[in-house]
Short mmCIF file of N, CA and C in Angstrom, two decimals:
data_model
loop_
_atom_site.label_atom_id
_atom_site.label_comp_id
_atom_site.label_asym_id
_atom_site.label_seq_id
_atom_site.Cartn_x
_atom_site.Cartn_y
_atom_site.Cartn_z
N UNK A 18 92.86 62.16 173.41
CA UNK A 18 91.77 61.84 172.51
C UNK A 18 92.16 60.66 171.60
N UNK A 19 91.30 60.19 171.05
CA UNK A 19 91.65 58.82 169.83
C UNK A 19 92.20 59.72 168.76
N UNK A 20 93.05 58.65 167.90
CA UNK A 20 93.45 58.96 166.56
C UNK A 20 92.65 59.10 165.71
N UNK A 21 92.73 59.99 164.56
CA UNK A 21 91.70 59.64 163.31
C UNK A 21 92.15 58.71 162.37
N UNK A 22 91.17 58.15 161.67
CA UNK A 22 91.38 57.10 160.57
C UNK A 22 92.10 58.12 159.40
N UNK A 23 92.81 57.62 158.44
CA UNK A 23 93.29 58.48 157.46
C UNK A 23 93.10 57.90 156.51
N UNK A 24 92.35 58.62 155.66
CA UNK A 24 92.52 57.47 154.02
C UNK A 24 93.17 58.15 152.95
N UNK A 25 94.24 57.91 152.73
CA UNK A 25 94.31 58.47 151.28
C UNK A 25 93.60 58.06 150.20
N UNK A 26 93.13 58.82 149.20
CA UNK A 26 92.19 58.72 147.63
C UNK A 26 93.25 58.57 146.82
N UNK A 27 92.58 57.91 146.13
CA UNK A 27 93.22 57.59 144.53
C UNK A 27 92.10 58.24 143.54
N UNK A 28 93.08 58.20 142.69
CA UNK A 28 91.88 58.86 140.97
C UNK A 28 91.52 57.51 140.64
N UNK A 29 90.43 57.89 140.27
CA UNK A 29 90.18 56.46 139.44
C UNK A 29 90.18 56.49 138.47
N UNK A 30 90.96 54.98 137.43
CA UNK A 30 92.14 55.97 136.32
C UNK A 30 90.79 55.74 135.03
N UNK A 31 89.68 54.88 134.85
CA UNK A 31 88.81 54.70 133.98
C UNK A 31 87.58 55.63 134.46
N UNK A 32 86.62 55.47 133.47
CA UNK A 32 85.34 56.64 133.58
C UNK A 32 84.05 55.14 134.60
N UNK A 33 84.83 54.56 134.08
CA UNK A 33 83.95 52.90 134.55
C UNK A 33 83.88 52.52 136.15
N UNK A 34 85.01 53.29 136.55
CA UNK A 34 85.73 52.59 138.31
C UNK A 34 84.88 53.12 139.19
N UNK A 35 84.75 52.34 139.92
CA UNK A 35 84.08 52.63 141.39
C UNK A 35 84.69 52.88 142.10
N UNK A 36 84.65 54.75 142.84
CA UNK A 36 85.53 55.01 144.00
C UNK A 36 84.68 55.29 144.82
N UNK A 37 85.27 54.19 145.81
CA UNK A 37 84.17 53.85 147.21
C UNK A 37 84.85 54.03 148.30
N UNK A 38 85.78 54.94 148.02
CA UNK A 38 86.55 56.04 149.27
C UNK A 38 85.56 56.82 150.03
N UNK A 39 84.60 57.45 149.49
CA UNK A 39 83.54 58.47 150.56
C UNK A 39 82.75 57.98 151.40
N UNK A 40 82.64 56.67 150.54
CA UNK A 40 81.58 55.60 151.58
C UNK A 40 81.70 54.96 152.54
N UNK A 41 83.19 54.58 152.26
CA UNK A 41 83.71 54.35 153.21
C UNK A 41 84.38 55.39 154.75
N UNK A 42 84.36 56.46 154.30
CA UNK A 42 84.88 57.48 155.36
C UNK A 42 83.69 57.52 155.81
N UNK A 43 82.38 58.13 155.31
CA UNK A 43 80.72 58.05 155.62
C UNK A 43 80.30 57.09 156.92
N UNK A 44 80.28 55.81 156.72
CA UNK A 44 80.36 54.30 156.98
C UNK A 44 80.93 54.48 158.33
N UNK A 45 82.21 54.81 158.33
CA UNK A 45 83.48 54.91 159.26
C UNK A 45 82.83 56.14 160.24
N UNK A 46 82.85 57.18 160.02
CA UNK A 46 82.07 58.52 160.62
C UNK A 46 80.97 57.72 161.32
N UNK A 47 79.65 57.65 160.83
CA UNK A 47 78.51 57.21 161.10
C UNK A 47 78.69 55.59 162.47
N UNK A 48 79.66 55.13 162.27
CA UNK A 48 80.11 54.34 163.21
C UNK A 48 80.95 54.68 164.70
N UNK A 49 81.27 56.14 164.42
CA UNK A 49 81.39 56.59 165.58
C UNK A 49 82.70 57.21 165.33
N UNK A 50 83.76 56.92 164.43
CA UNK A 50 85.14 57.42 164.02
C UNK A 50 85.01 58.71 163.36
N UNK A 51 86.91 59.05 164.06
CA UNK A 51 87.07 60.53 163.50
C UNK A 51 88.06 59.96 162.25
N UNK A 52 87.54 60.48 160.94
CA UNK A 52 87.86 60.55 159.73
C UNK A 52 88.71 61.57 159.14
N UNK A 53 90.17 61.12 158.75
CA UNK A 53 90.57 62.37 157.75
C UNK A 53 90.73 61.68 156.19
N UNK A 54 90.47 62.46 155.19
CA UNK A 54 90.03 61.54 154.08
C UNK A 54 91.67 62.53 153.22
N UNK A 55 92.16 62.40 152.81
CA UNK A 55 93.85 63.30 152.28
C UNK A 55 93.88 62.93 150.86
N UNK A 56 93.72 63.81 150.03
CA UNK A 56 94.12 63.92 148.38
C UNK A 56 93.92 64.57 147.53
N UNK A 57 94.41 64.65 146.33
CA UNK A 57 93.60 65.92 145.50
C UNK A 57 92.45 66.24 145.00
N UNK A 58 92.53 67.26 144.85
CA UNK A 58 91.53 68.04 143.79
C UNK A 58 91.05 67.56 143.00
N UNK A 59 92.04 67.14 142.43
CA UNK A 59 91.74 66.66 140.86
C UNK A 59 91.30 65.16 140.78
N UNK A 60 90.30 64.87 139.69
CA UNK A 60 89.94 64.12 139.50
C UNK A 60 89.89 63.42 137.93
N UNK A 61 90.83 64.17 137.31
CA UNK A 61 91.61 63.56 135.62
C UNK A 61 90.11 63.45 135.01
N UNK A 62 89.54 63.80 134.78
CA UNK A 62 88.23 63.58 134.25
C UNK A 62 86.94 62.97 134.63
N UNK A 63 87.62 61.98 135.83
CA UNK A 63 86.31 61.06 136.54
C UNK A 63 86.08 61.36 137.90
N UNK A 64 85.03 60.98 138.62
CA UNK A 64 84.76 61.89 139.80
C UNK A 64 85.58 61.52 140.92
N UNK A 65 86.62 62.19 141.23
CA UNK A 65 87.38 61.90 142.27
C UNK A 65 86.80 62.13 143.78
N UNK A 66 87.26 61.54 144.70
CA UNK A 66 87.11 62.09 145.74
C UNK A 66 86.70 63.43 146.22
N UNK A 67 87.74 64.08 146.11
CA UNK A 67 86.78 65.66 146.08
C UNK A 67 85.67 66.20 145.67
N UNK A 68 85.26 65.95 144.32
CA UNK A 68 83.96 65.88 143.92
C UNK A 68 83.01 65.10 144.37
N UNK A 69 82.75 64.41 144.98
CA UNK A 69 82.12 62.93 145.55
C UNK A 69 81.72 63.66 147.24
N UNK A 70 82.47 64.52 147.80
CA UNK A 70 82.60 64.97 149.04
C UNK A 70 81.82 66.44 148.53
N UNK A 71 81.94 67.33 147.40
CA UNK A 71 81.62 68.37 147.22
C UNK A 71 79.70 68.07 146.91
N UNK A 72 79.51 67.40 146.21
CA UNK A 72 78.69 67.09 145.82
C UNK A 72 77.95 66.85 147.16
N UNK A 73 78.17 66.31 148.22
CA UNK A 73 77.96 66.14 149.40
C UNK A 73 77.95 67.06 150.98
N UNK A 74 78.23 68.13 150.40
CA UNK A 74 78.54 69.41 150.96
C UNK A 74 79.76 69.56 151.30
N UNK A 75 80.39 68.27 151.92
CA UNK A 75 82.08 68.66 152.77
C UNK A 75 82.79 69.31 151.47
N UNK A 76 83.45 70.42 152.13
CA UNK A 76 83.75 71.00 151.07
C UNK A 76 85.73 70.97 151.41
N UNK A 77 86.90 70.73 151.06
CA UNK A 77 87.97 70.68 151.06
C UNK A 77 88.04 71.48 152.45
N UNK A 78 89.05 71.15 153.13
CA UNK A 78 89.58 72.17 153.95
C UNK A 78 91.17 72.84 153.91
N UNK A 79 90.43 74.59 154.06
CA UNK A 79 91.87 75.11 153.27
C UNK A 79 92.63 75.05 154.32
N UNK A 80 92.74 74.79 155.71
CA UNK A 80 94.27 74.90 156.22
C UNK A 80 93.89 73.98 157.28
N UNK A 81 94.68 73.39 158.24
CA UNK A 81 95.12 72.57 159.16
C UNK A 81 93.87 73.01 160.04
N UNK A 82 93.61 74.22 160.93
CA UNK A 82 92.67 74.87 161.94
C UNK A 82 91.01 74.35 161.78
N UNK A 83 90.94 74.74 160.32
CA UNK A 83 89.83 74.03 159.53
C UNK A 83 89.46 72.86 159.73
N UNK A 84 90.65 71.85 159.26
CA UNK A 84 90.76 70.65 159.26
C UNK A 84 90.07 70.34 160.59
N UNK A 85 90.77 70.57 161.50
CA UNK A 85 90.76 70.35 163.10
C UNK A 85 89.09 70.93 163.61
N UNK A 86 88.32 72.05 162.91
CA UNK A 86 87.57 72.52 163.37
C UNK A 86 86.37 71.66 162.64
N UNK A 87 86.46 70.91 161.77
CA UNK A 87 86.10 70.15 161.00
C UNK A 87 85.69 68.62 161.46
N UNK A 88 87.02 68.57 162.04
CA UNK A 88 86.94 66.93 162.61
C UNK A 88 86.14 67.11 163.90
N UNK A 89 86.14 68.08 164.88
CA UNK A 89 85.98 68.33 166.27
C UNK A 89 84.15 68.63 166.04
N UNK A 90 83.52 69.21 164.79
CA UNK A 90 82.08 69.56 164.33
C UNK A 90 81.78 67.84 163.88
N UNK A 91 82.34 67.38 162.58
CA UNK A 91 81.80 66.42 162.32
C UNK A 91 82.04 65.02 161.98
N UNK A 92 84.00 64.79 162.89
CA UNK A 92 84.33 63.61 162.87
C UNK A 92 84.49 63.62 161.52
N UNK A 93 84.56 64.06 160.25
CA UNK A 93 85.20 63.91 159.08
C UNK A 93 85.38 65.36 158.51
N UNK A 94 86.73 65.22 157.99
CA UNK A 94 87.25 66.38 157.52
C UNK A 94 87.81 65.79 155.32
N UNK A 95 87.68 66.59 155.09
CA UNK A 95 89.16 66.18 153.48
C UNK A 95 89.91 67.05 153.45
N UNK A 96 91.59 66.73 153.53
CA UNK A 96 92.17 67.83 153.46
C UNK A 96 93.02 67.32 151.86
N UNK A 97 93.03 68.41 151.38
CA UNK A 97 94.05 68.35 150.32
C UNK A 97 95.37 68.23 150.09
N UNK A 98 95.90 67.45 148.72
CA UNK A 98 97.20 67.79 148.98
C UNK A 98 98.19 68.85 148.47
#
């Protein structure tokens, strides 16, 4: 099978920053790629990645099987770190 794309997230360290990590996995997916998007939870006060994906239904995936059952349903998964 092909590889997936991997992105790691960053926090974005101001309330001001544009994190255009989801859009880009979205973008990437919708183009035909299998997406793994990798980072935390947390989002220090501003909307991190995870929230950005929650808000969106993908919801974290709690273990590897997930992950995999995830990518194989919808070509994008987020796994945590």
């Amino acid at each position: 099978g092909t590889r997936p794309v991997v992105l790691a997230t960053h926090c974005p360290q101001e309330r001001n920053d544009i994190n255009l990590l989801p859009l880009l996995a979205l973008l990437l997916q919708k183009l035909g790629m299998t997406v793994v998007v990798h980072g935390s939870l947390e989002g220090a006060g501003v909307a991190g990645s995870a929230h950005v994906f929650r808000d969106l239904d993908l919801m974290p995936c709690p273990s590897l099987v997930h992950a995999q059952q995830q990518l194989d349903r919808e070509r994008l998964a987020f796994v945590p770190t």
